[in-house]
mmCIF file of C-alpha atoms in Angstrom:
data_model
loop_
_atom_site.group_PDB
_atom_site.id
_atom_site.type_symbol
_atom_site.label_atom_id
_atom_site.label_comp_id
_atom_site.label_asym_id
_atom_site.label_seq_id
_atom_site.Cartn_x
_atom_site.Cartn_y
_atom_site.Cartn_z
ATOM 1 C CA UNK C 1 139.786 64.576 106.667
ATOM 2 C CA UNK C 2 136.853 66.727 107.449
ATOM 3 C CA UNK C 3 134.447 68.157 104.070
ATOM 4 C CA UNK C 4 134.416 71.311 105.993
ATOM 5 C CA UNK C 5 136.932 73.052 107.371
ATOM 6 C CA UNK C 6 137.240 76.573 109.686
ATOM 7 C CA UNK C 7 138.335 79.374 107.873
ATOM 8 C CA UNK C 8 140.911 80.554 110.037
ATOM 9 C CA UNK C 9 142.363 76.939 110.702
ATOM 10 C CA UNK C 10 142.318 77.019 106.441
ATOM 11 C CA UNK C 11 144.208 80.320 106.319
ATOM 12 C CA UNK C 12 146.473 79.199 108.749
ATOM 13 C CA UNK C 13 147.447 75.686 107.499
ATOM 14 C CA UNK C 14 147.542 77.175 103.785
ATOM 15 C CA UNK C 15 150.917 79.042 105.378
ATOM 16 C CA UNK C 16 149.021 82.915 104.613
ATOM 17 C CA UNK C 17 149.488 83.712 107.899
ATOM 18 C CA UNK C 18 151.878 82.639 110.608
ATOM 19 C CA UNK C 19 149.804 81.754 113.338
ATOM 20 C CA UNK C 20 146.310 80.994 113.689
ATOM 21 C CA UNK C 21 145.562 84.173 115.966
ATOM 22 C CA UNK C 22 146.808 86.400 112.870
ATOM 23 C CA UNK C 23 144.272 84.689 110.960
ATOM 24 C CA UNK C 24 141.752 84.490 113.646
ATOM 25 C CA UNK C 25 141.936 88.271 113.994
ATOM 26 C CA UNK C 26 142.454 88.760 110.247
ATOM 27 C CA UNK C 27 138.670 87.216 109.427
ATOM 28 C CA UNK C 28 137.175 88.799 112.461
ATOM 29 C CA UNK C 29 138.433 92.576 111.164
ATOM 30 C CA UNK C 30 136.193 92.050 108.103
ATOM 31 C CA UNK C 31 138.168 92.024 105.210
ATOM 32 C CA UNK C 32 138.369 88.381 104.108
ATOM 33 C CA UNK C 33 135.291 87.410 101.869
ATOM 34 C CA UNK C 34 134.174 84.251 101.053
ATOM 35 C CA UNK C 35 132.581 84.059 97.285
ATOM 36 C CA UNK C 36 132.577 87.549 97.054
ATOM 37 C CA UNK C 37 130.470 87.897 100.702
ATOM 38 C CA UNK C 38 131.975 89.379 103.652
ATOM 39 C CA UNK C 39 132.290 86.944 106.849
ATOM 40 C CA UNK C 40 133.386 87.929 110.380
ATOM 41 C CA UNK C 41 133.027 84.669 111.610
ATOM 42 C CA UNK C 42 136.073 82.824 112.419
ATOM 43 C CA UNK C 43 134.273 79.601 112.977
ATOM 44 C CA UNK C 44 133.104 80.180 108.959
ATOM 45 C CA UNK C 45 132.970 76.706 107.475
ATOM 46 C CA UNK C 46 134.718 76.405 104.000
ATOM 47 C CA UNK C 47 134.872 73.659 101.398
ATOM 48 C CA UNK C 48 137.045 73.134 98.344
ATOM 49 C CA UNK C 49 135.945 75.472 95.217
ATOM 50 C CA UNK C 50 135.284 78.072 97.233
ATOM 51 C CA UNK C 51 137.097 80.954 96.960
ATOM 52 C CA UNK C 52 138.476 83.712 99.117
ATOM 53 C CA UNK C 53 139.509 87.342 99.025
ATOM 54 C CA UNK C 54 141.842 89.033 101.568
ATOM 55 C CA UNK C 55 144.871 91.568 101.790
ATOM 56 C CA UNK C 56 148.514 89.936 102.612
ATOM 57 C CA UNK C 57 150.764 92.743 102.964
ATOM 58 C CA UNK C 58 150.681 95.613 99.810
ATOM 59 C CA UNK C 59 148.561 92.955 97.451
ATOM 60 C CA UNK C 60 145.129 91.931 97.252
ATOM 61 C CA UNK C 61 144.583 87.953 97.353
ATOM 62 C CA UNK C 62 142.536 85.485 95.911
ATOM 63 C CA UNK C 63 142.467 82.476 96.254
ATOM 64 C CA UNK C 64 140.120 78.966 95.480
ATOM 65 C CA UNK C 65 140.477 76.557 97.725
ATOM 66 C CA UNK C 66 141.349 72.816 96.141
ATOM 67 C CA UNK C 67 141.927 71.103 99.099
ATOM 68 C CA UNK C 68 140.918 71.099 102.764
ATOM 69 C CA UNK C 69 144.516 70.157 105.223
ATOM 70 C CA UNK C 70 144.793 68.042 107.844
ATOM 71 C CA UNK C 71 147.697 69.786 109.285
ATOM 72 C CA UNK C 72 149.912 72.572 108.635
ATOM 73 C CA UNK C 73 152.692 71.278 107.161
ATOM 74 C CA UNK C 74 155.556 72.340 104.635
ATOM 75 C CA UNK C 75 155.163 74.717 102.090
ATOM 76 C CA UNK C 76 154.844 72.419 98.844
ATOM 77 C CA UNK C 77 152.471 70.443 100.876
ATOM 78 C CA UNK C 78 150.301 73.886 102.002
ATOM 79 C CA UNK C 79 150.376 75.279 98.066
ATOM 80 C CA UNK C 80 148.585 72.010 96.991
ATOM 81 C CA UNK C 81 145.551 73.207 98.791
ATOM 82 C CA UNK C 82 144.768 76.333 96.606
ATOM 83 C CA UNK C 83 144.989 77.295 93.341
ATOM 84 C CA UNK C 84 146.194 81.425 93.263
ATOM 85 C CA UNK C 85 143.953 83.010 91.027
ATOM 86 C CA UNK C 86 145.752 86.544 91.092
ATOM 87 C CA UNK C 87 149.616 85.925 91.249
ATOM 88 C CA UNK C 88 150.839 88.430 93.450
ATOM 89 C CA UNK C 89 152.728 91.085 90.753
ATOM 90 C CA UNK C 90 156.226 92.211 90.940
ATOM 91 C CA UNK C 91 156.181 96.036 92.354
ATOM 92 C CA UNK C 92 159.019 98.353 91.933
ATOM 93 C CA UNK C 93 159.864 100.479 94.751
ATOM 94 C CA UNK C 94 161.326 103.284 94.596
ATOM 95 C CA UNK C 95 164.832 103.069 95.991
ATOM 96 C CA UNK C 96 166.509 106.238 95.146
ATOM 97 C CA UNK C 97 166.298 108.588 98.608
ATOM 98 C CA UNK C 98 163.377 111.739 98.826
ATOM 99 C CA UNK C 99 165.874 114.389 99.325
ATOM 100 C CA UNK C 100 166.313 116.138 96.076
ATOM 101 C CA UNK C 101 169.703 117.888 97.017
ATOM 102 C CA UNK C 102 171.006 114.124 97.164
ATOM 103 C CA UNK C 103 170.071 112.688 93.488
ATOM 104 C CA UNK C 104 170.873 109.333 94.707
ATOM 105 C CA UNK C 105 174.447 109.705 94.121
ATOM 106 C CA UNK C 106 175.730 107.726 96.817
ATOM 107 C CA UNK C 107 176.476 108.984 100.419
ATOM 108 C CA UNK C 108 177.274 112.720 100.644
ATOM 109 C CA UNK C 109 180.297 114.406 100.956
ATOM 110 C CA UNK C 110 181.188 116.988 103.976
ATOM 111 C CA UNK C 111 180.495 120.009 101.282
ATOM 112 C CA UNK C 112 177.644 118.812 100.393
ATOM 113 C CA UNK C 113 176.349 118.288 103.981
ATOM 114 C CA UNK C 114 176.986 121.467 105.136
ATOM 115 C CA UNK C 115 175.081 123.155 101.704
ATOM 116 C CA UNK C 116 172.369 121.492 102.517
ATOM 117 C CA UNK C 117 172.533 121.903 106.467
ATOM 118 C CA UNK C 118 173.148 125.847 105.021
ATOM 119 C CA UNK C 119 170.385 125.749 102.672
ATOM 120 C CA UNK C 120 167.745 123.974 105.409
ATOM 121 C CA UNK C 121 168.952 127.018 107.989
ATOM 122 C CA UNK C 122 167.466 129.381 105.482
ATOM 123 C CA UNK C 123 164.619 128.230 104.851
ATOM 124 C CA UNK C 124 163.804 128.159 108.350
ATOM 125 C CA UNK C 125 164.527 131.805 108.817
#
């Protein structure tokens, strides 16, 4: 194993992103910092202890590096190489539908379809 390591090849065998071109083009858009500084290098070098900052989906990720991989292989094997120093947190969506006529109450009945078909027609007038 290598002391250095790219960062995209990191990302990438660390199982954040699915394939290395996701990654690739993840660190070139900017928003993945290394020890608090911005890189747009893909061919960034990284070693273990440092730590890195980047969006995955809704949360904001950080993560310090323990180990550099030789491969990218299972996930047990891939969460050995970093330590996750903001656990991603639980958010509730909201489920319930956003029309207000509906309250959520399950699917709506033929009345209640044609009230609110009526009450749409209206407002359009």
């Amino acid at each position: 194993m290598a002391d250095k390591l790219r960062i995209d090849k990191w990302l990438w065998h660390g199982r954040f992103f699915k394939t290395r071109s996701l990654a690739a083009a993840m660190v070139a858009s900017g928003v993945v910092r290394v020890n608090g500084t911005r890189t747009q290098k893909r061919s960034h070098m990284v070693v273990p202890g440092d730590v890195l900052t980047f969006p995955q989906g809704d949360d904001i990720r950080v993560i310090r590096i323990e180990a550099l991989g030789s491969r990218r292989g299972p996930a047990p094997e891939a969460q050995a190489l970093y330590t996750d120093l903001s656990p991603p947190e639980r958010r509730v969506r909201d489920v319930t539908p956003k029309n207000p006529a509906f309250e959520g109450k399950g699917r709506p009945t033929k009345k209640d379809r044609r009230t609110l078909d009526l009450s749409r027609a209206r407002s359009l007038e």
